[in-house]
Coordinates of C-alpha atoms in Angstrom, one line a residue:
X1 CA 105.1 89.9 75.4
X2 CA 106.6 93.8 75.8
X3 CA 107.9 95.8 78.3
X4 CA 105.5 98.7 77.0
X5 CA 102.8 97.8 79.2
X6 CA 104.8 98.6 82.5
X7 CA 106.5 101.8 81.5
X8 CA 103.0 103.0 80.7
X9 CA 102.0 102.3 83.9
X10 CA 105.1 103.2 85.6
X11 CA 104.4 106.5 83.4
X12 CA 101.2 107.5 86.0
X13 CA 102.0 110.5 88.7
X14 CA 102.1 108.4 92.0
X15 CA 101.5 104.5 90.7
X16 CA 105.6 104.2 91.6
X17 CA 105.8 105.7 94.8
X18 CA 102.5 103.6 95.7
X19 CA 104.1 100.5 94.5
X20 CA 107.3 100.8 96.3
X21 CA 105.7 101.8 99.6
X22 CA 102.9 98.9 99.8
X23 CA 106.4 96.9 99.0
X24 CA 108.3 98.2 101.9
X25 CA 105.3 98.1 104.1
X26 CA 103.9 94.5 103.2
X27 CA 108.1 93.0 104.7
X28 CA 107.4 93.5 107.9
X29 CA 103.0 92.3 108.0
X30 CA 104.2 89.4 106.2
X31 CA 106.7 88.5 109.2
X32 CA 104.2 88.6 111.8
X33 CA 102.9 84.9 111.6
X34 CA 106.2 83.5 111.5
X35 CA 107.5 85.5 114.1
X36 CA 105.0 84.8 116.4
X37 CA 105.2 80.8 116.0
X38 CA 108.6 80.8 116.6
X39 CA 108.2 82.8 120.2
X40 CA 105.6 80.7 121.3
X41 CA 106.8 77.2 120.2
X42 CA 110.5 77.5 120.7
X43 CA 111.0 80.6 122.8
X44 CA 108.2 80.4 125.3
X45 CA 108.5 76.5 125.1
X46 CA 104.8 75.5 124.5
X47 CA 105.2 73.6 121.3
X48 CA 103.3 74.6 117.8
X49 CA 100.1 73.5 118.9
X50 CA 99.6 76.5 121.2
X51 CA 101.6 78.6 118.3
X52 CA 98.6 77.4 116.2
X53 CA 96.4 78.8 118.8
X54 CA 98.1 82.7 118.5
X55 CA 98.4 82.3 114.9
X56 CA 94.6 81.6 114.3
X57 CA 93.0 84.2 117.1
X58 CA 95.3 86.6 114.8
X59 CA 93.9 85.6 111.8
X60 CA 90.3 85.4 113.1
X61 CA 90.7 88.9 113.7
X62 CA 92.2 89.7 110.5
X63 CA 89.4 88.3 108.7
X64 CA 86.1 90.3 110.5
X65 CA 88.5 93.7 110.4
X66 CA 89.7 93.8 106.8
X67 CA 85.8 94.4 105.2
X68 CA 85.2 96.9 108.4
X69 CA 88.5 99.3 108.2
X70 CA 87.5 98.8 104.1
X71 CA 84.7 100.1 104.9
X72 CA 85.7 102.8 107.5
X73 CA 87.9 103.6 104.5
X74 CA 85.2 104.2 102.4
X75 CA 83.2 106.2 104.4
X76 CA 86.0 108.1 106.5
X77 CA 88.7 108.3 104.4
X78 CA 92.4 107.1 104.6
X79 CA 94.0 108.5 107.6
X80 CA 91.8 108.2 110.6
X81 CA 92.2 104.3 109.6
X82 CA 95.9 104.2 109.2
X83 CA 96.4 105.8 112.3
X84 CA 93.9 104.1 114.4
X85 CA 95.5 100.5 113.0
X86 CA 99.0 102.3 113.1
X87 CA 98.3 102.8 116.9
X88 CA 97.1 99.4 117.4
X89 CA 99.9 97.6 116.1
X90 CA 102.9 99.5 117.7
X91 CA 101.1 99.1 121.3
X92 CA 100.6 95.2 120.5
X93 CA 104.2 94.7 119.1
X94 CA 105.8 97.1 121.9
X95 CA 104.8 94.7 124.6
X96 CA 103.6 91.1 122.6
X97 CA 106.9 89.6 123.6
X98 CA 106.3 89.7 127.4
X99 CA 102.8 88.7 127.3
X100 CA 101.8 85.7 128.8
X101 CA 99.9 83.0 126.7
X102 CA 96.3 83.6 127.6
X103 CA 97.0 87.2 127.0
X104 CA 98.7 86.8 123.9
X105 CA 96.1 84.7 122.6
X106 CA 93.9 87.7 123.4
X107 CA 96.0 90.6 122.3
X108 CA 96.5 88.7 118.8
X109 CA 93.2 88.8 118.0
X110 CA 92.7 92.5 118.6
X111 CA 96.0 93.2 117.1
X112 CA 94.6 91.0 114.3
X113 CA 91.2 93.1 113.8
X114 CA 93.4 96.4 114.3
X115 CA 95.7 95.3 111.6
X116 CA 97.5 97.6 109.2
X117 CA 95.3 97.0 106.2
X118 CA 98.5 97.7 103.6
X119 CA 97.1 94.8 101.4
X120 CA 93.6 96.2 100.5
X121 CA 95.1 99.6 100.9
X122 CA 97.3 99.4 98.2
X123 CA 95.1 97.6 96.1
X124 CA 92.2 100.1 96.4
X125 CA 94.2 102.9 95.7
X126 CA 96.1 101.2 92.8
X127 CA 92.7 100.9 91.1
X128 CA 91.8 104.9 91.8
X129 CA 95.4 105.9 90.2
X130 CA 95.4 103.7 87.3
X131 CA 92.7 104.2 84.2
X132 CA 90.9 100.5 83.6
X133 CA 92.3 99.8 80.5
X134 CA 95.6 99.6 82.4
X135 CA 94.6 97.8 85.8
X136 CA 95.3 94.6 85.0
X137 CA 98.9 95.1 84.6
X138 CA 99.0 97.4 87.7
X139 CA 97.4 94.4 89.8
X140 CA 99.7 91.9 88.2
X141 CA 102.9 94.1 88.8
X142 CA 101.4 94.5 92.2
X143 CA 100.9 90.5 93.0
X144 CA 104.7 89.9 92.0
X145 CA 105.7 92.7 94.6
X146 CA 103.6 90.8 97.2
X147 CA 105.7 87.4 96.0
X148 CA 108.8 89.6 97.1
X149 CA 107.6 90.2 100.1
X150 CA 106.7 87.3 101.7
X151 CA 109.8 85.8 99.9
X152 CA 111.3 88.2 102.1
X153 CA 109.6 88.6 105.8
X154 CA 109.5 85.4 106.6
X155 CA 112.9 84.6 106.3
X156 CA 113.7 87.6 107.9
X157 CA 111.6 86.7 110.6
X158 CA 113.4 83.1 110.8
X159 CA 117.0 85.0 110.6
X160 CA 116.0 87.6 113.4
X161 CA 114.4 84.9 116.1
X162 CA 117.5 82.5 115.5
X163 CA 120.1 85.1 116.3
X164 CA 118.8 88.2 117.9
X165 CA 115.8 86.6 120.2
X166 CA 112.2 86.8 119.8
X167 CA 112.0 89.8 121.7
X168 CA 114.4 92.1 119.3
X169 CA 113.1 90.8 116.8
X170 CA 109.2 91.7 117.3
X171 CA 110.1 94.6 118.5
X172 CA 111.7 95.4 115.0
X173 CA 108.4 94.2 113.7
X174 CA 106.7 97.0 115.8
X175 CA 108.6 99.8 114.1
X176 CA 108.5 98.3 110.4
X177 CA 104.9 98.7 111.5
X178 CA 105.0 102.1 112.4
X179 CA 107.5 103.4 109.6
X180 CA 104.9 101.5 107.2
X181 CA 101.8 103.3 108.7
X182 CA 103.6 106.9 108.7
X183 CA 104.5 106.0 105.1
X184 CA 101.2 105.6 103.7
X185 CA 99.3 108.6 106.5
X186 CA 102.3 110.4 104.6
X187 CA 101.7 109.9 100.9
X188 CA 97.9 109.1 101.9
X189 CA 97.2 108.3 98.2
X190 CA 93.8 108.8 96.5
X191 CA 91.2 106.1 97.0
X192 CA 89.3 107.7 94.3
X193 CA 90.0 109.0 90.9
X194 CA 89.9 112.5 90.1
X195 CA 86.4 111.5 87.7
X196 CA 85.2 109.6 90.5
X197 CA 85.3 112.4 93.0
X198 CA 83.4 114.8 90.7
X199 CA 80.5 111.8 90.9
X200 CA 78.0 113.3 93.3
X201 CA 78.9 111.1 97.0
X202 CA 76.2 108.6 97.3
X203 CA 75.3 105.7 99.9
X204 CA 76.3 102.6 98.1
X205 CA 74.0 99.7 99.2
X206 CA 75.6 96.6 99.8
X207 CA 72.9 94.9 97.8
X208 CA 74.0 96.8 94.8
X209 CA 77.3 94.8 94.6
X210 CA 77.1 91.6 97.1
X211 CA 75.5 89.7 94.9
X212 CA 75.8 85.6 94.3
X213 CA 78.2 86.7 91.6
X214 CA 80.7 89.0 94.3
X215 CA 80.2 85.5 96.7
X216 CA 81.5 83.9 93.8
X217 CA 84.5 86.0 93.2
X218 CA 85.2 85.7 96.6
X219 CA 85.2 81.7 96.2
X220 CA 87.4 81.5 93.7
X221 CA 90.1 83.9 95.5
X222 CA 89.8 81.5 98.2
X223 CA 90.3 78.7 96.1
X224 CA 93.9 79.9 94.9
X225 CA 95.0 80.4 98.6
X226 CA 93.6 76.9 99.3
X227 CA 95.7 75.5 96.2
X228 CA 98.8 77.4 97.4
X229 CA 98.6 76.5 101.0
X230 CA 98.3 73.3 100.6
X231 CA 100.9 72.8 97.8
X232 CA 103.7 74.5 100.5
X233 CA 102.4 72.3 103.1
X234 CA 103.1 69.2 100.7
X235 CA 106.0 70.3 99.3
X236 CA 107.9 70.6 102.7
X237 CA 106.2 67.1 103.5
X238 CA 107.8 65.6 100.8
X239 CA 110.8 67.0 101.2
X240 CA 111.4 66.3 104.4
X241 CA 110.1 62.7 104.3
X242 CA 112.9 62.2 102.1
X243 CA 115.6 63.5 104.0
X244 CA 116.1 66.9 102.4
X245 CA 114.9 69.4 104.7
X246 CA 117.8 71.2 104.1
X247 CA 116.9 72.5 100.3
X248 CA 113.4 73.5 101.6
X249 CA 114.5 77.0 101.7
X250 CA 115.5 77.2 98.6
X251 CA 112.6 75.0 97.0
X252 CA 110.4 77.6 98.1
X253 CA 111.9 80.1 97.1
X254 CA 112.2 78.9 93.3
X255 CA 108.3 78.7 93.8
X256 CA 108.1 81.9 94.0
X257 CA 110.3 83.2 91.3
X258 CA 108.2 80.7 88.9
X259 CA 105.0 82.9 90.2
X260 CA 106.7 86.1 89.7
X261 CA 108.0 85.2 86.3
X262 CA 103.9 84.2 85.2
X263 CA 102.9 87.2 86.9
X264 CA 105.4 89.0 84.6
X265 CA 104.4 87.2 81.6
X266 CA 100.7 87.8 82.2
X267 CA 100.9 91.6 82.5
X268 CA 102.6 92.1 79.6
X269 CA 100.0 89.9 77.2
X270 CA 97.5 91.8 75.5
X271 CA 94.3 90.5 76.7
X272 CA 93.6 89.2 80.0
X273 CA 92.0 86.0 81.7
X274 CA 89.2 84.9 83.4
X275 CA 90.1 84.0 87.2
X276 CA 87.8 80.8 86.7
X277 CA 90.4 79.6 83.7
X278 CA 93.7 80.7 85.6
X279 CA 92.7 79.3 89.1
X280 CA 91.2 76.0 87.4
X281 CA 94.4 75.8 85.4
X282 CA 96.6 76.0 88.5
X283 CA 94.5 73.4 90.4
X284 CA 94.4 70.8 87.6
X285 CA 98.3 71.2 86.9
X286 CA 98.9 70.8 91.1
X287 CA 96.9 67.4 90.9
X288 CA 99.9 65.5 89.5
X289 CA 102.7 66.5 91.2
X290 CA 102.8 64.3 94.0
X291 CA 103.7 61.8 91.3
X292 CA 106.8 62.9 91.1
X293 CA 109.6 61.4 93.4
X294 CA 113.4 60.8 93.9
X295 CA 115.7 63.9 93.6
X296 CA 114.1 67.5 95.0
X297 CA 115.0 68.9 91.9
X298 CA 112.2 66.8 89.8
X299 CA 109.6 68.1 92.5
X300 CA 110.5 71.7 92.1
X301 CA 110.3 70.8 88.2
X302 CA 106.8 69.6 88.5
X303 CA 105.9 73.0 90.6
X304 CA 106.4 75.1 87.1
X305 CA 103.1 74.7 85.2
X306 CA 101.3 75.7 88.1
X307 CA 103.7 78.2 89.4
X308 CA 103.5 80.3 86.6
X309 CA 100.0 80.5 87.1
X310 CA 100.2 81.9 90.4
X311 CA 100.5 85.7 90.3
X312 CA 98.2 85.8 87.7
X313 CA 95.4 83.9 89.5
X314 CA 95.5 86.0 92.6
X315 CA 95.6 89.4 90.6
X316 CA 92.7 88.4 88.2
X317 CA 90.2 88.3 90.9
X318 CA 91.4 92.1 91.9
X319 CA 91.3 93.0 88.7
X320 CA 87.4 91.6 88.3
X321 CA 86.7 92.7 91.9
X322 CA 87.8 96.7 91.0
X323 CA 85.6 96.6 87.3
X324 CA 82.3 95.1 89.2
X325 CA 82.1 97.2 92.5
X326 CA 81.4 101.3 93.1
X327 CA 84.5 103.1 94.0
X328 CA 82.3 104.3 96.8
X329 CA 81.8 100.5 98.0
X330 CA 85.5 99.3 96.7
X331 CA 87.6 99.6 99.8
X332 CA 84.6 97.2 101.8
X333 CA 85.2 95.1 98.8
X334 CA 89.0 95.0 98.9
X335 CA 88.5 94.3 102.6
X336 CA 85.9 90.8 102.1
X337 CA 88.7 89.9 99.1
X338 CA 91.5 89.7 102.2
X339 CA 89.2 87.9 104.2
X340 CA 88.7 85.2 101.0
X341 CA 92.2 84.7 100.9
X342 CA 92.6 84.2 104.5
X343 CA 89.9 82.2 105.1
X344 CA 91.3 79.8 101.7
X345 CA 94.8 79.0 103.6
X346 CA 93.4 78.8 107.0
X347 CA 91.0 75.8 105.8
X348 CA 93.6 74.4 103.6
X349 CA 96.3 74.3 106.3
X350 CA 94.4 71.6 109.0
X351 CA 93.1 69.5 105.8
X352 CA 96.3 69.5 104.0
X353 CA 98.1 68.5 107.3
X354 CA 95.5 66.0 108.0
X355 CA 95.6 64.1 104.4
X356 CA 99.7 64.1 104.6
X357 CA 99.9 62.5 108.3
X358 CA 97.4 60.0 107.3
X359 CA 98.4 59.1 103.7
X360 CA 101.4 61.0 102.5
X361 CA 102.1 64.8 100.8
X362 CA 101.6 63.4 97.2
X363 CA 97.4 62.9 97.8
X364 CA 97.7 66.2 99.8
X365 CA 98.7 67.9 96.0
X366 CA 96.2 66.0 94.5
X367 CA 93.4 67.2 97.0
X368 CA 94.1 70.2 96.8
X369 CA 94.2 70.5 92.9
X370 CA 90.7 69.1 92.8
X371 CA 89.4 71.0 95.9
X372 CA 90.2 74.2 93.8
X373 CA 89.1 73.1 90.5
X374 CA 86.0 71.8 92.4
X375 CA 85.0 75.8 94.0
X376 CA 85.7 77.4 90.8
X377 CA 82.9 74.7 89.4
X378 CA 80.4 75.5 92.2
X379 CA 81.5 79.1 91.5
X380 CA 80.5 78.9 87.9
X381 CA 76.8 79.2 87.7
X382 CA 76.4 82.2 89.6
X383 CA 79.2 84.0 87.7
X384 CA 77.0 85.0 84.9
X385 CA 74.8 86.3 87.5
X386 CA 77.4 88.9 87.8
X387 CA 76.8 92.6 88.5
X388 CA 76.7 95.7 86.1
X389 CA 79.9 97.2 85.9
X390 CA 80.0 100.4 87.8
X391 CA 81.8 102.1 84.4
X392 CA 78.6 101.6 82.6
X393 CA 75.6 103.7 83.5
X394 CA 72.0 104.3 81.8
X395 CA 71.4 107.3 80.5
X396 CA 68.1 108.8 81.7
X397 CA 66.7 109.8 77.9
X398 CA 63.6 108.0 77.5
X399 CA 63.2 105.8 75.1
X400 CA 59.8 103.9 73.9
X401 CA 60.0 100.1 74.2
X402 CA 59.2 99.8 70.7
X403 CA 61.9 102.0 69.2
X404 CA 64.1 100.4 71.9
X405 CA 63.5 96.8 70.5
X406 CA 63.8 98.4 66.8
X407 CA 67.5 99.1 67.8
X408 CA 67.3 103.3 66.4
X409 CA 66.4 106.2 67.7
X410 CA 64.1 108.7 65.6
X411 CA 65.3 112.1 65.3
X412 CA 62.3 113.5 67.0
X413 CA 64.1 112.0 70.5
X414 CA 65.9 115.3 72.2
X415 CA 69.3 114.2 73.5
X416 CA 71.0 117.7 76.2
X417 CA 73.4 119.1 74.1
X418 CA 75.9 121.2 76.5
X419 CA 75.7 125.0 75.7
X420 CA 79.6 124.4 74.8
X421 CA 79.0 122.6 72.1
X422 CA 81.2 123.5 69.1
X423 CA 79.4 123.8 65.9
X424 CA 80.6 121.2 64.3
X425 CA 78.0 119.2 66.5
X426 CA 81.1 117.1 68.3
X427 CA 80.6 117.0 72.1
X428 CA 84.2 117.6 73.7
X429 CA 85.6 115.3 76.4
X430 CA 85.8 118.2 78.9
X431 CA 82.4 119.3 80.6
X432 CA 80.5 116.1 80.0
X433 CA 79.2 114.1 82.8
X434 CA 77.4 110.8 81.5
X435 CA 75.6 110.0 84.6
X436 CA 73.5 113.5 83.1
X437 CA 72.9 111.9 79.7
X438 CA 74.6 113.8 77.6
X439 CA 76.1 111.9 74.6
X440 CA 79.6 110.8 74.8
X441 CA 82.4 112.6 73.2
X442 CA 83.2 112.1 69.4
X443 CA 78.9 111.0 69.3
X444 CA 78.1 113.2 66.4
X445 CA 74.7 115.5 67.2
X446 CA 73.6 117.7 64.9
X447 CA 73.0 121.1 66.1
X448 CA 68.9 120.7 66.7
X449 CA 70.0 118.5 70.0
X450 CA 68.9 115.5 68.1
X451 CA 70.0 112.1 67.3
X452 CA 70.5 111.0 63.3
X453 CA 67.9 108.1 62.5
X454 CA 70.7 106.1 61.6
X455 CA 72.7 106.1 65.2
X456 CA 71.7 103.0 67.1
X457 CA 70.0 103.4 70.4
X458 CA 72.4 102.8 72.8
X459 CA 70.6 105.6 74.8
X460 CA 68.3 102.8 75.5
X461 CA 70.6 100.2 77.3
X462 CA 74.0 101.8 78.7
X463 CA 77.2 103.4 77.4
X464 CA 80.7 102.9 79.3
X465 CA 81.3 106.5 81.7
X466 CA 84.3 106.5 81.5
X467 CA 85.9 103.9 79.3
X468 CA 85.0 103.2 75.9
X469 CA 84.9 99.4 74.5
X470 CA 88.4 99.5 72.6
X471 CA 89.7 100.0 76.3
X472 CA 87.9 96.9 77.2
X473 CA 88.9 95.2 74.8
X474 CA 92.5 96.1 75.2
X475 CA 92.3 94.6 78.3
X476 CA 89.8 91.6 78.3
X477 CA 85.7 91.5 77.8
X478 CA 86.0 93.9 81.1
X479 CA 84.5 91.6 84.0
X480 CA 87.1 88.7 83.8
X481 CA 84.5 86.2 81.3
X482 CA 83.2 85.6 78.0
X483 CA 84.4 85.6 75.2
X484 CA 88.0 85.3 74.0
X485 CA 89.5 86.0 77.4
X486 CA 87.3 83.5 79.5
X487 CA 84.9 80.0 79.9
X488 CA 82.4 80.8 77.0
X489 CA 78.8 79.3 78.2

């Protein structure tokens, strides 16, 4: 494992400044649930039941807005977004503390389909600033930040209820909202790459890239929140069933840096993995840890196999998720990948509660280590039904089935040659679009616009646009299975 990987990526005009604002910006959106429970159960004196209540008409609305701003994104751009959600949240958080229940119930949920989408936001445009070969890192590196941040919120949320009251303290929320909002209308970074605006702006149809394979890689994202949700829930269980609710705090928060540390370790490998092996990994290694009794220490001991598989799980899916959609169709895409992860921990959170109050936190790990490995199986089949991978397009020379099937291309097939085309009969990088069929650079054509008998006919099935294959392999078999980075078939 080397550091090389990260300066290179740190190396990229804007990846940085990107990084450190969806940081900044996630503190305070990662604060919100907390802060809320804590008005409504202890300030407003209607217990966590009715906190519940608020929490899930906020996530509710979370869930149907994330796909739609994507998509507003998408079709609208950044800013009218950001500033429409920016709006939103300031006029919920400006008044949210003096609501009444009913209408808090209410204003959470529109709050919640107006939120700041800094998650998929950050995502999306990671993937536009950073070439493919590198994304996997940037996604990685991006995952740990998001471990910072709700390492952080949270407990700031906690800190601010406790001593300031719930009302300074979601007020505060509103204007880390609002700084966070002007940061990003600010910097507004590209949701595109520069070779992916010069692409001619087309309709993307959903059915191009929500296939049973996208519902599958939306499965398994929800599978890793369902593993983590329910491994917190049982950890605090188990801790406090044995008397040591004061170390919760800090047993969490070990967690975490046992996730970051993965996440570091991942980024910096070589080649990737598939998001089926990681989250399968992750649920098998949660299964036994309910074993494990006596001191806190041993529990927080048992958390590190699956820990350290953490980061890497949630950022895999991204990665996949950026290789298989259009750019004009990824910010939609980034939005349905929230709404996985949400909907993951909000269906782990009643079943984990349910199996510890009726039989203890150490079959609520178990559960939820098979649950997981048990989606990623269902998920499985329809995997290999993935896709094409919007880097790869066909080339529109035609090609007879025969000589397709014969695996060469006679020389009497013309291929365009661009009128630039040094004599040495080497097509440059610069001026060549491959969605207009020209060969790829360094493809030798001789002068005559033809192909040698000898070159394979790879004008008959598809040649990467952008990326050639020793960038894929550089970084995994480029859709997250198969062959040495994944479950072979």
């Amino acid at each position: 494992m080397a550091l090389d990987p990260y300066r290179r990526l740190l190396r990229i005009p804007g990846v940085p400044t990107l990084l450190v604002v969806g940081l900044l910006a996630r503190v305070p959106a990662t604060a919100t649930g907390m802060a809320l429970t804590l008005h409504v159960a202890e300030v407003m004196k209607l217990g966590y039941t009715k906190a519940g209540l608020v929490t899930a008409a906020s996530t509710i609305g979370m869930a149907i807005g994330s796909p739609l701003s994507g998509r507003f994104v998408d079709k609208h751009g950044l800013r009218p977004v950001l500033t429409l959600t920016t709006v939103a949240q300031v006029a919920f958080w400006a008044c949210a503390w003096a609501l009444p229940f009913p209408a808090l119930v209410a204003a959470a949920a529109l709050a919640g389909l107006l939120a700041l989408p800094v998650f998929s936001v950050t995502r999306q445009c990671l993937a536009a600033l950073v070439p493919v070969a590198q994304r996997r890192v940037g996604f990685t590196l991006d995952s740990m930040l998001v471990e910072l941040s709700y390492m952080t919120g949270p407990a700031l949320a906690v800190a601010g209820v406790t001593t300031l009251g719930s009302g300074v303290t979601m007020t505060v929320i509103g204007a880390g909202m609002t700084v966070a909002g002007v940061g990003l209308i600010v910097l507004n970074p590209p949701t595109r790459s520069a070779v992916e605006l010069e692409e001619p702006a087309v309709r993307v149809p959903r059915r191009q890239w929500i296939t049973p394979a996208f519902v599958a890689l939306l499965g398994t994202a929800a599978a890793a929140t369902f593993v983590l949700t329910a491994t917190e829930l049982s950890l605090v269980a188990t801790m406090n069933r044995a008397g040591q609710t004061e170390w919760v705090g800090l047993a969490v928060g070990i967690w975490c840096v046992y996730s970051l540390v993965g996440g570091f370790v991942y980024g910096g490998l070589s080649r990737g993995l598939s998001p089926l092996t990681l989250i399968t990994g992750m649920g098998l290694l949660t299964v036994p840890i309910g074993l494990v009794g006596g001191d806190w220490r041993w529990l927080i001991l048992a958390l590190l196999p699956a820990g350290l598989l953490c980061a890497p799980a949630l950022s895999s899916t991204v990665d996949v998720l950026s290789r298989w959609v259009p750019s004009g169709a990824r910010g939609e895409a980034m939005g349905f990948h929230g709404t996985a992860l949400l909907i993951g921990g909000a269906a782990s959170a009643p079943i984990a509660g349910a199996i510890i109050d009726g039989v203890g936190p150490g079959w609520a790990f178990a559960v939820a280590g098979l649950v997981g490995v048990a989606m990623v199986a269902v998920a499985l089949p329809f995997w290999r039904r993935r896709p094409p991978a919007p880097e790869t397009l066909p080339l529109s020379v035609p090609v007879p089935a025969s000589v397709a099937e014969a695996g060469t291309v006679p020389a009497s097939v013309p291929v365009p040659v661009p009128e630039t085309a040094p004599a040495s009969g080497v097509i440059p990088a610069s001026g060549v679009n491959p969605a207009s069929g020209v060969i790829p650079a360094s493809k030798p054509v001789s002068t005559s616009g033809t192909v040698p008998v000898s070159e394979p006919a790879l004008v008959a099935a598809t040649l990467p646009a952008s990326e050639g294959s020793a960038a894929r392999d550089a970084t995994g078999t480029g859709d997250g299975l198969g062959g040495r980075d994944g479950l072979d078939a």
